[in-house]
Amino acid sequence: MTTATNQKAKEAYFTASQGQLIWARFKKQKAAMIAACVLLALILSGMFAPFLSPYDPTVAGRDKDYLNGAPQIPKFCDENGCSMRPFLYTVTRERSLATNFRWVEKINKDERRYMQFFVKGDDYKLFGFIPGNIHLFGMDEGYVHLFGTDSAGKDIFSRTLHAIWTSLQVGTMGVVISFVLALVIGGISGYYGGWLDSVIQMVTDAIRTVPAIPLFMAIAAFIPPEWSAETRFFFISMILGLIGWPTLARRVRTHLLTERNQEYVLAARLCGASPSHIIRRHLLPSFTSYIIVDLVISFPYMVLSETALSFIGLGLKDPVNSLGVMLQNVTKADVLLNYQWYFIPVIFFIALVMAFVFVGDGLRDAADPYSETRK
Amino acid sequence: MFQFARFAATRAVMALITLMIVSLVVFSLMELVPGDCAERYLAYKNTQGSAITLADIEAERVRLGLDRPFLTRWASWLSGAFRGEFGDSCILRVNIAQLLGDKFWISLWICLGSLILAYAIAIPVGIISAASRNALLNNSLRIVSYLGLAMPNFLLALMIMLVSTVYFGETLTGLFSPEYKDAPWSWDKFVDLLSHAWLPIFILGWSATAFALQTVRALMSDEIGKLYVTAAEARGIHGVRLLWRYPARHSLGPIVNSLGFDLNRIFNELPIVALILTLTEAGSLLLESLARSNDQQLAGAIIFLLTASIVTLNFLTDMLLAVIDPRVRKSILR
């Protein structure tokens, strides 16, 4: 019996595709699996941000009676008894001569506002084209701000979810552009070798030597101020991609340089295959897994660059919600001392970067065929 | 020996060519920024009340030599740059060499300090992480190292400053205590600098650790499964000695080779940290000149000096690798 199952397991092992093997090895790593779950949750919450967030993240969804408001956590129980439906109290804020012109909050514990699910709210377009107005949760009256509000009264919870999606989009575009460039340039350089390789490597090294932030800033300074937020957004992702390729190109080249002298390449060449056919059908598949790993690893750096750029004030700007824009908001001393809930998006940012890095490490180990023999 | 000299000479020439390509890129970027020196000077005059015409601008351009072709101007700028002469800044109207003073060297040393710190953490942690079976130790070391990447630099700087101001009553901003600000270099001034510089070095070093760690870990994981390691283990070598003498030696080669680019990466982060800690050094000056005042001459000079340092570092590490790594040495002396 056991030999039969053993046999089956062995057979499954030997007939498994590369993807299945990588997945099997990846599953064994606890840290990477946790990171993958976090990452998936973040990506999904970014993807369905319009549905999950109760309000529009722009000024359209602002709560003008609750500026710089603290987070509101719905409760189930209080001294007046419990309810199945989470509720909040009614809050009245007042600022007048009597309160020395400061906002003073008065919580009315007898007036409960109840949370509703699948409520109709602000209109949105899911994935940019599916129109809808149903939100996962909302209030029967008034607003709910899980993470508080900012100085314009925008809901920070809604903004954070939308920001994750924007940053992921910028990162993806940057990675895709740099990936295509790296593949073409590194591929040519590694496959042909010789003087062409030397020239390309010199240019690559020169580009890697130019410090990126000043380059970003110089290019970003050209963005005409009248460009809309969306155009700006595409331009920034393009810049990120155009500057990020050299590292990946070098890895592709190094790998090709070692692979191109293998017997199977010689065999293909003797059969009369064209260079582009050999690169596409034989060489690239030999290290797809490495490329995927590299992509995952370079992703957080793209997100970080976007944040850095937005932080200096040259990247994305306020109507667009990106993590960089959100981080920019926490740098004021005022915020540090009085409005600590502005920091909540930072936690999401850290989680996103950490998740990517750990998944990248896990994938790297999983894609390495020798990792199993070692342990 | 002759072959080594030839190798060094080829490398030096290649480094110079790289530097020239980069300087061309930098110079073109400077040129692309709208407005030139002639317009700046005359715009200033205009604010002082004298009326100016288009002919005035043209005349000023001729006076400053801005009417010459692009490549000629680049060549003269480059030859000046190699002599350490960057001309005057049109915005601040001060000689750039004088404006920069020691600031660039301070920035460079801060970056180098961070680089050393990053690898001092990344190499041991990377080796442990690739070789250890202790998941708890491994994961906690990695979390701490990667946190440096995930925590935005400026936030870390702000938090440390806030804590030190609120709880210790000591502001950690700036690079010098007031009494040393304009004093000539002395041992005391150096110590004073160190007592301030540890914070940017710590912040930058921590965030650079993540990338270094990923590289070390990847290279170690590749090497550690190879047969020569098993062979050495079979001969009875084990533990730290095995790791350090066999796979680590192989995997550290490529790292030495990319130190220059790591320096570049660290310098990228310097301006933001410098801005928050109000450091008077070249990084914040660069940010200032690029983002605020559009001072092309100053920005160009700083970027050129930085790229020159990176190219020099790359050249030195190439030489170092050739001296210490027998494989590279053999391939040169063949």
XYZ file of C-alpha atoms in Angstrom:
709
model
C 0.000 0.000 0.000
C 2.650 2.473 1.075
C 4.829 1.531 -1.848
C 1.926 2.205 -4.173
C 1.361 5.708 -2.758
C 5.095 6.233 -2.763
C 5.186 5.223 -6.371
C 2.376 7.631 -7.142
C 4.097 10.470 -5.308
C 7.298 9.759 -7.193
C 5.487 9.663 -10.485
C 3.763 12.941 -9.696
C 7.148 14.406 -8.832
C 8.816 13.317 -12.028
C 5.984 14.321 -14.316
C 5.372 17.666 -12.622
C 5.897 20.795 -14.644
C 8.355 23.431 -13.532
C 5.530 25.577 -12.210
C 4.148 22.737 -10.087
C 7.576 22.014 -8.624
C 8.128 25.643 -7.728
C 4.704 25.831 -6.106
C 5.383 22.657 -4.116
C 8.638 24.048 -2.797
C 7.132 27.480 -2.176
C 4.332 26.001 -0.067
C 6.849 24.586 2.385
C 8.191 28.008 3.366
C 6.097 29.431 6.122
C 7.412 32.989 6.038
C 6.940 33.240 2.292
C 3.441 31.765 2.471
C 2.372 34.278 5.118
C 3.865 37.066 3.021
C 2.052 35.739 -0.054
C -1.283 35.795 1.780
C -0.694 39.346 2.987
C 0.290 40.372 -0.507
C -2.763 38.755 -2.040
C -5.012 40.450 0.513
C -3.421 43.824 -0.243
C -3.701 43.362 -3.994
C -7.336 42.298 -3.745
C -8.227 45.149 -1.426
C -6.545 47.529 -3.869
C -8.353 45.978 -6.800
C -11.777 46.205 -5.183
C -10.989 49.498 -3.442
C -14.043 51.331 -4.823
C -16.348 48.635 -3.439
C -14.572 48.098 -0.124
C -14.116 51.738 0.730
C -17.233 53.496 2.010
C -16.588 56.847 0.328
C -15.042 58.460 -2.689
C -11.318 59.073 -1.953
C -11.301 62.518 -3.562
C -12.798 65.760 -2.374
C -16.136 64.554 -3.729
C -16.416 62.126 -0.820
C -15.329 64.488 1.907
C -17.018 64.771 5.250
C -16.989 68.510 5.773
C -18.132 68.301 9.392
C -15.298 66.070 10.493
C -11.976 67.572 9.401
C -8.839 66.018 10.891
C -11.157 63.658 12.741
C -9.884 60.772 14.801
C -10.590 57.163 13.751
C -14.015 55.861 14.704
C -14.182 52.237 15.746
C -17.661 50.733 15.617
C -18.741 48.997 18.828
C -21.034 46.128 19.628
C -21.621 46.806 23.313
C -21.777 49.679 25.744
C -23.409 50.390 29.105
C -26.793 50.750 27.398
C -26.669 47.150 26.215
C -25.437 45.223 23.228
C -26.545 45.034 19.636
C -25.866 42.584 16.850
C -25.222 45.436 14.483
C -22.062 47.520 15.131
C -22.803 51.118 15.967
C -21.238 54.521 16.534
C -22.332 57.443 18.649
C -23.446 60.721 17.252
C -20.699 63.263 17.557
C -21.211 66.970 17.435
C -18.186 69.159 16.976
C -18.164 72.737 17.936
C -15.753 75.572 17.485
C -16.632 78.966 18.865
C -15.575 81.701 21.233
C -16.661 79.566 24.163
C -14.219 76.798 23.182
C -11.378 79.187 22.443
C -11.747 78.418 18.721
C -10.646 74.846 19.078
C -12.661 71.922 17.916
C -14.397 70.358 20.856
C -16.153 67.064 20.401
C -19.269 66.117 22.246
C -20.215 62.481 22.163
C -23.862 61.763 22.589
C -23.954 58.248 23.986
C -27.713 57.920 23.747
C -27.879 58.422 20.031
C -26.598 55.415 18.181
C -25.898 55.258 14.494
C -25.889 51.775 13.063
C -23.617 50.299 10.440
C -25.237 48.997 7.272
C -23.826 46.589 4.746
C -24.024 46.758 0.957
C -25.272 50.306 1.018
C -25.714 52.664 -1.889
C -23.175 55.455 -1.865
C -20.859 57.424 -4.129
C -20.727 56.305 -7.746
C -17.579 54.555 -8.881
C -16.165 52.533 -11.738
C -14.677 49.201 -10.780
C -11.476 48.447 -12.770
C -12.144 51.722 -14.516
C -15.167 50.572 -16.495
C -17.747 48.670 -14.423
C -20.050 51.304 -12.970
C -21.495 50.780 -9.502
C -22.582 52.508 -6.360
C -22.838 49.678 -3.837
C -20.304 49.851 -1.001
C -19.478 47.063 1.393
C -20.396 49.092 4.444
C -21.670 52.483 5.441
C -23.836 54.164 8.036
C -27.559 54.588 8.229
C -26.866 58.247 8.891
C -23.714 60.309 8.885
C -20.273 58.961 8.079
C -17.933 56.324 9.430
C -14.172 56.879 9.322
C -12.283 53.788 10.376
C -8.902 55.478 9.960
C -10.052 59.023 10.622
C -10.050 61.900 8.164
C -7.452 64.288 6.826
C -7.386 68.061 6.784
C -9.889 68.213 3.917
C -12.229 65.711 5.551
C -11.373 62.901 3.136
C -11.753 59.415 4.552
C -8.266 57.996 5.130
C -9.473 54.395 4.923
C -10.861 54.964 1.424
C -7.786 56.884 0.382
C -5.439 54.146 1.597
C -7.196 51.407 -0.365
C -7.172 53.477 -3.542
C -3.549 54.454 -2.939
C -2.461 50.813 -2.789
C -3.979 50.232 -6.196
C -2.360 53.321 -7.723
C 1.054 52.422 -6.372
C 0.693 48.867 -7.621
C -0.254 50.164 -11.053
C 2.724 52.511 -11.204
C 4.973 49.684 -10.048
C 3.558 47.239 -12.588
C 3.956 49.638 -15.477
C 7.465 50.526 -14.416
C 8.428 46.890 -14.031
C 6.895 45.892 -17.381
C 8.661 48.662 -19.291
C 12.014 48.016 -17.666
C 11.495 44.280 -18.124
C 10.912 44.521 -21.868
C 13.910 46.822 -22.287
C 16.077 44.573 -20.139
C 15.045 41.488 -22.061
C 15.778 43.001 -25.463
C 19.014 44.739 -24.521
C 20.330 42.029 -22.219
C 19.276 39.364 -24.715
C 21.157 40.920 -27.632
C 24.189 41.649 -25.491
C 24.365 38.174 -23.992
C 23.576 36.198 -27.131
C 25.931 37.902 -29.550
C 28.725 38.681 -27.087
C 31.965 40.082 -28.464
C 32.364 43.780 -29.211
C 28.610 44.401 -29.294
C 28.429 43.095 -25.747
C 31.288 45.343 -24.632
C 29.672 48.442 -26.107
C 26.257 47.665 -24.658
C 27.756 46.910 -21.272
C 29.622 50.186 -21.260
C 26.451 52.128 -22.025
C 24.546 50.136 -19.394
C 27.215 50.868 -16.820
C 27.152 54.527 -17.719
C 23.391 54.627 -17.186
C 23.752 52.808 -13.898
C 26.312 55.373 -12.803
C 24.016 58.347 -13.251
C 22.291 58.813 -9.903
C 18.599 58.126 -10.385
C 16.985 60.698 -8.117
C 18.596 63.736 -9.779
C 17.727 62.167 -13.111
C 14.140 61.707 -11.988
C 14.041 65.248 -10.760
C 15.515 66.668 -13.925
C 13.004 64.766 -16.059
C 10.115 65.464 -13.720
C 10.946 69.157 -13.901
C 9.964 68.990 -17.565
C 6.443 67.855 -16.802
C 4.331 70.843 -17.733
C 2.251 71.985 -14.776
C -0.920 71.904 -16.872
C -0.765 68.143 -17.354
C -3.594 66.287 -15.756
C -3.030 63.917 -12.886
C -3.502 60.897 -15.167
C -0.929 61.975 -17.772
C 1.499 62.727 -15.014
C 0.888 59.307 -13.593
C 1.721 57.543 -16.876
C 4.745 59.712 -17.393
C 6.112 58.920 -13.938
C 5.676 55.179 -14.455
C 7.443 55.477 -17.793
C 10.383 57.277 -16.233
C 10.628 54.634 -13.527
C 10.716 51.934 -16.179
C 13.193 53.706 -18.431
C 15.652 54.097 -15.584
C 15.168 50.728 -13.907
C 16.238 48.347 -16.659
C 20.053 48.110 -16.374
C 20.204 45.808 -13.324
C 17.839 43.301 -14.870
C 19.517 43.583 -18.281
C 22.812 42.650 -16.708
C 21.357 39.537 -15.097
C 19.746 38.445 -18.363
C 23.036 38.949 -20.145
C 25.110 37.043 -17.598
C 22.706 34.145 -17.730
C 22.678 34.081 -21.527
C 26.465 34.215 -21.663
C 26.692 31.006 -19.643
C 23.767 29.272 -21.338
C 24.633 29.962 -24.947
C 27.571 27.574 -24.879
C 25.442 24.639 -23.700
C 24.990 21.644 -25.961
C 21.283 22.154 -26.550
C 21.919 25.570 -28.049
C 24.601 24.133 -30.309
C 22.175 21.395 -31.357
C 19.504 23.943 -32.214
C 21.991 25.998 -34.175
C 23.150 22.961 -36.126
C 19.521 22.296 -37.015
C 19.506 25.692 -38.673
C 17.414 27.620 -36.152
C 17.569 31.398 -36.417
C 19.042 33.449 -33.524
C 15.678 34.919 -32.590
C 14.153 31.444 -32.546
C 16.936 30.165 -30.303
C 16.613 33.103 -27.924
C 12.837 32.813 -27.727
C 12.305 29.063 -27.708
C 15.403 27.744 -25.994
C 17.242 30.364 -23.990
C 14.429 32.409 -22.464
C 12.465 29.409 -21.132
C 15.651 28.197 -19.489
C 15.419 31.022 -17.009
C 11.810 32.176 -16.912
C 11.700 31.358 -13.246
C 14.685 33.593 -12.564
C 13.047 36.404 -14.503
C 9.841 36.098 -12.498
C 11.828 36.197 -9.286
C 13.720 39.257 -10.455
C 10.480 40.977 -11.328
C 9.004 40.348 -7.905
C 12.201 41.526 -6.271
C 12.422 44.725 -8.300
C 8.775 45.573 -7.652
C 9.149 47.095 -4.178
C 11.984 49.255 -5.460
C 9.651 50.720 -8.066
C 7.054 51.449 -5.407
C 9.769 53.007 -3.250
C 10.976 55.195 -6.107
C 7.462 56.421 -6.695
C 7.138 57.282 -3.018
C 10.469 59.067 -2.952
C 9.533 61.046 -6.034
C 6.122 61.974 -4.705
C 7.728 62.851 -1.404
C 9.987 65.458 -2.970
C 6.886 66.814 -4.621
C 7.816 65.864 -8.175
C 5.816 62.687 -8.506
C 2.109 62.253 -8.189
C 0.052 65.013 -6.686
C -2.925 65.274 -4.454
C -6.032 64.391 -6.473
C -4.330 61.084 -7.250
C -4.078 58.826 -4.228
C -0.784 56.980 -4.163
C 1.104 55.688 -1.173
C 3.755 58.311 -1.869
C 1.187 61.072 -1.620
C -0.140 59.572 1.604
C 3.364 59.380 3.082
C 4.006 62.964 2.134
C 1.174 63.966 4.432
C 2.753 62.592 7.590
C 5.892 64.713 7.527
C 4.483 67.755 9.235
C 5.287 68.198 12.921
C 1.643 69.076 13.426
C 0.646 65.616 12.211
C 3.314 63.856 14.253
C 2.106 65.397 17.462
C -1.635 65.754 16.993
C -3.006 63.590 14.205
C -1.288 60.257 14.608
C -3.886 58.418 12.534
C -2.259 59.855 9.426
C 0.322 57.147 10.025
C -2.070 54.288 9.321
C -1.286 54.263 5.556
C 2.399 53.948 6.463
C 1.657 50.572 8.041
C 0.081 49.429 4.783
C 3.074 50.686 2.868
C 5.495 48.796 5.113
C 3.353 45.665 4.870
C 3.294 45.901 1.085
C 7.053 46.265 0.727
C 7.800 43.556 3.292
C 5.340 41.157 1.657
C 6.944 41.681 -1.734
C 10.454 41.181 -0.411
C 9.575 37.979 1.440
C 7.613 36.549 -1.478
C 10.586 37.398 -3.700
C 12.978 35.551 -1.387
C 10.611 32.600 -1.165
C 10.191 32.413 -4.932
C 13.920 32.608 -5.396
C 14.474 29.638 -3.115
C 11.609 27.757 -4.714
C 12.853 28.345 -8.236
C 16.306 27.072 -7.322
C 16.312 23.372 -8.248
C 19.154 22.675 -5.815
C 17.391 23.993 -2.750
C 15.757 20.623 -2.099
C 18.889 18.505 -2.197
C 20.437 20.744 0.401
C 17.812 20.499 3.090
C 53.383 42.355 -14.101
C 53.307 43.895 -17.547
C 49.999 42.223 -18.249
C 48.584 43.577 -15.032
C 49.654 47.080 -16.020
C 47.968 46.589 -19.379
C 44.805 45.378 -17.661
C 44.863 48.392 -15.349
C 45.390 50.731 -18.278
C 42.481 49.238 -20.269
C 40.240 49.519 -17.265
C 41.314 53.103 -16.641
C 40.572 54.039 -20.248
C 37.172 52.347 -20.048
C 36.430 54.196 -16.819
C 37.313 57.475 -18.510
C 35.056 56.686 -21.458
C 32.207 55.827 -19.079
C 32.777 59.085 -17.255
C 32.646 60.978 -20.539
C 29.390 59.318 -21.607
C 27.894 60.130 -18.233
C 29.120 63.704 -18.358
C 27.483 64.072 -21.760
C 24.200 62.830 -20.282
C 24.525 65.185 -17.332
C 25.470 68.112 -19.523
C 22.540 67.506 -21.883
C 20.179 67.365 -18.915
C 21.555 70.656 -17.670
C 21.032 72.174 -21.096
C 17.491 70.866 -21.348
C 16.353 72.742 -18.273
C 14.514 75.795 -19.530
C 16.415 79.086 -19.351
C 20.144 79.756 -19.530
C 22.635 81.916 -17.714
C 22.216 84.927 -19.997
C 18.473 84.999 -19.423
C 19.001 84.607 -15.695
C 21.442 87.506 -15.441
C 19.251 89.803 -17.435
C 16.096 88.712 -15.674
C 17.801 89.821 -12.498
C 18.661 93.170 -14.050
C 15.068 93.486 -15.137
C 13.897 93.181 -11.559
C 16.275 96.008 -10.703
C 14.374 98.317 -12.992
C 16.400 98.490 -16.218
C 14.574 97.556 -19.384
C 16.109 94.779 -21.441
C 15.646 93.712 -25.046
C 16.168 90.526 -26.975
C 19.393 91.971 -28.367
C 20.705 92.367 -24.818
C 20.132 88.691 -24.162
C 21.936 87.767 -27.377
C 24.866 89.989 -26.458
C 25.028 88.447 -23.007
C 24.998 84.976 -24.579
C 27.979 85.896 -26.746
C 29.763 87.327 -23.715
C 29.242 84.105 -21.744
C 30.145 81.938 -24.722
C 26.695 80.361 -24.840
C 26.421 80.891 -28.597
C 29.061 78.255 -29.299
C 27.918 74.838 -30.496
C 26.742 72.281 -27.945
C 29.720 69.934 -28.242
C 32.263 72.712 -27.857
C 30.601 73.886 -24.695
C 30.465 70.331 -23.407
C 34.189 69.864 -24.104
C 35.123 73.050 -22.300
C 32.856 72.180 -19.371
C 34.370 68.699 -19.182
C 37.963 69.911 -19.308
C 37.118 72.370 -16.539
C 35.427 69.625 -14.537
C 38.514 67.434 -14.645
C 40.514 70.296 -13.194
C 37.883 70.816 -10.506
C 36.738 74.097 -12.062
C 32.982 74.258 -12.541
C 32.631 77.977 -13.152
C 30.086 80.167 -11.412
C 26.545 79.466 -10.418
C 24.279 81.861 -12.301
C 21.712 81.908 -9.562
C 23.902 82.433 -6.527
C 26.717 84.180 -8.453
C 29.377 82.416 -6.479
C 32.161 80.193 -7.703
C 30.915 76.634 -7.431
C 34.127 75.196 -6.028
C 33.897 77.750 -3.257
C 30.202 77.073 -2.720
C 30.681 73.352 -2.429
C 33.793 73.492 -0.284
C 34.011 70.392 1.865
C 30.359 69.608 1.473
C 30.782 67.075 -1.262
C 33.451 65.178 0.658
C 31.275 65.076 3.746
C 28.419 63.603 1.686
C 30.731 61.074 0.115
C 32.016 59.942 3.494
C 28.503 59.682 4.884
C 27.582 57.463 1.942
C 30.709 55.358 2.282
C 30.041 54.978 5.994
C 26.522 53.776 5.240
C 27.871 51.379 2.621
C 30.258 49.861 5.140
C 27.500 49.592 7.743
C 25.154 47.960 5.225
C 27.638 45.247 4.307
C 28.775 44.778 7.892
C 25.184 43.701 8.565
C 24.335 42.109 5.226
C 27.278 39.734 4.868
C 26.910 37.823 8.155
C 23.102 37.905 8.048
C 23.062 36.852 4.397
C 25.353 33.913 5.077
C 23.328 32.810 8.095
C 20.099 33.253 6.185
C 21.284 31.130 3.271
C 22.857 28.395 5.379
C 20.880 28.201 8.593
C 18.074 25.773 9.234
C 16.917 27.726 12.259
C 13.785 29.318 10.857
C 13.141 31.595 13.818
C 16.611 33.142 13.851
C 16.652 33.363 10.095
C 13.279 35.050 9.789
C 13.789 37.534 12.583
C 17.151 38.622 11.178
C 15.577 39.066 7.775
C 12.600 41.000 9.116
C 14.866 43.444 10.928
C 17.041 43.925 7.853
C 14.176 44.364 5.435
C 12.395 46.735 7.758
C 15.092 49.230 6.886
C 13.932 49.092 3.281
C 10.240 49.141 4.028
C 10.413 52.006 6.509
C 10.615 55.162 4.484
C 13.860 56.981 5.294
C 12.294 60.293 5.991
C 9.886 58.724 8.431
C 12.688 57.029 10.332
C 14.589 60.310 10.468
C 11.532 62.171 11.686
C 10.718 59.611 14.354
C 14.258 59.505 15.736
C 14.369 63.285 15.791
C 11.036 63.522 17.508
C 11.952 60.979 20.157
C 15.295 62.605 20.843
C 13.768 66.069 21.084
C 10.816 65.098 23.229
C 12.522 62.624 25.552
C 16.158 63.671 25.636
C 15.775 67.350 24.872
C 18.464 67.117 22.253
C 18.003 67.990 18.609
C 19.924 65.748 16.280
C 19.771 67.980 13.247
C 22.690 69.481 11.382
C 26.207 68.190 11.002
C 28.183 70.491 13.265
C 27.706 72.105 16.624
C 27.472 75.881 16.290
C 30.946 76.511 17.641
C 32.550 74.356 14.971
C 30.456 75.493 12.041
C 32.985 77.846 10.504
C 36.068 76.639 12.320
C 38.931 75.173 10.278
C 39.302 71.379 10.260
C 40.716 69.990 13.458
C 40.462 66.768 15.445
C 37.753 68.248 17.660
C 35.735 69.310 14.663
C 36.045 65.823 13.225
C 34.800 64.261 16.456
C 31.960 66.732 16.486
C 31.079 65.740 12.925
C 31.063 62.078 13.863
C 28.766 62.707 16.805
C 26.242 64.173 14.359
C 26.858 62.040 11.298
C 26.032 58.701 12.908
C 22.312 59.333 12.463
C 22.260 59.759 8.668
C 24.793 56.941 8.384
C 22.575 54.690 10.459
C 19.409 55.535 8.536
C 20.976 55.237 5.098
C 22.937 52.149 6.053
C 19.887 50.371 7.365
C 17.879 50.991 4.240
C 20.772 49.915 2.019
C 21.094 46.699 4.010
C 18.035 45.138 2.401
C 19.378 45.236 -1.124
C 22.831 44.102 -0.028
C 21.279 41.286 1.979
C 19.204 40.086 -0.959
C 22.309 39.975 -3.123
C 24.448 38.184 -0.540
C 21.681 35.701 0.196
C 21.061 34.934 -3.476
C 24.735 34.444 -4.270
C 25.305 32.330 -1.173
C 22.302 30.121 -1.937
C 23.698 29.527 -5.424
C 27.140 28.575 -4.177
C 26.215 26.590 -1.098
C 24.716 23.645 -2.997
C 27.746 23.131 -5.202
C 29.911 20.053 -5.116
C 33.100 21.682 -3.868
C 31.270 22.622 -0.678
C 30.142 19.033 -0.178
C 33.683 17.884 -0.883
C 35.091 20.242 1.710
C 32.472 19.058 4.174
C 33.493 15.457 3.478
C 37.042 16.376 4.357
C 35.774 17.276 7.823
C 35.507 21.050 7.609
C 32.274 22.356 9.005
C 30.489 25.246 10.621
C 31.581 28.814 10.149
C 34.979 27.750 8.847
C 33.409 25.804 5.993
C 31.023 28.595 5.042
C 33.571 31.332 5.246
C 36.400 29.573 3.455
C 34.455 27.999 0.609
C 31.100 29.366 -0.606
C 31.433 32.833 0.957
C 34.703 33.519 -0.828
C 33.152 32.749 -4.169
C 29.972 34.643 -3.627
C 31.577 37.817 -2.341
C 33.392 38.487 -5.624
C 30.384 39.869 -7.511
C 29.502 41.995 -4.483
C 32.875 43.712 -4.439
C 32.288 44.381 -8.110
C 29.026 46.220 -7.628
C 30.045 48.422 -4.692
C 30.136 51.491 -6.918
C 26.506 51.085 -7.884
C 25.552 50.555 -4.252
C 27.184 53.887 -3.488
C 25.000 55.409 -6.179
C 21.891 53.889 -4.659
C 22.766 55.258 -1.226
C 23.473 58.706 -2.572
C 19.990 58.680 -4.097
C 18.467 58.499 -0.671
C 20.779 61.035 0.900
C 18.984 64.211 -0.241
C 15.700 63.273 1.425
C 17.331 62.376 4.731
C 19.531 65.455 4.514
C 16.502 67.621 3.935
C 14.829 66.422 7.094
C 17.904 66.448 9.303
C 18.901 69.804 7.784
C 22.370 68.593 6.939
C 24.559 71.086 5.193
C 26.024 68.824 2.587
C 25.920 68.198 -1.137
C 22.816 65.991 -1.194
C 20.500 68.633 0.147
C 22.272 71.207 -1.991
C 21.545 69.055 -5.038
C 17.889 68.768 -4.155
C 17.749 72.478 -3.547
C 19.430 73.302 -6.846
C 17.289 70.886 -8.870
C 13.885 71.170 -7.322
C 13.786 74.750 -6.132
C 16.162 77.172 -7.720
C 16.869 75.349 -11.003
C 20.586 75.981 -10.568
C 21.973 73.915 -13.452
C 25.647 74.661 -12.887
C 25.582 73.609 -9.257
C 23.530 70.474 -9.912
C 25.764 69.498 -12.817
C 28.893 69.898 -10.708
C 27.537 67.748 -7.872
C 26.313 65.009 -10.195
C 29.622 65.024 -12.053
C 31.608 64.720 -8.827
C 29.371 61.883 -7.700
C 29.647 59.942 -10.942
C 33.394 60.482 -10.915
C 33.512 58.952 -7.411
C 31.405 55.990 -8.529
C 33.558 55.364 -11.594
C 36.695 55.625 -9.459
C 35.293 53.213 -6.908
C 34.358 50.772 -9.670
C 37.877 51.014 -11.063
C 39.418 50.418 -7.643
C 37.207 47.409 -6.916
C 38.098 45.954 -10.326
C 41.761 46.266 -9.434
C 41.189 44.874 -5.960
C 39.328 41.897 -7.342
C 42.118 41.215 -9.816
C 44.631 41.220 -6.983
C 42.746 39.053 -4.505
C 40.819 36.664 -6.736
C 43.116 34.118 -8.354
C 40.601 33.342 -11.108
C 40.408 36.941 -12.282
C 44.179 37.255 -11.917
C 44.756 34.175 -14.073
C 42.418 35.392 -16.765
C 44.382 38.654 -16.966
C 47.834 37.091 -16.898
C 47.072 34.451 -19.461
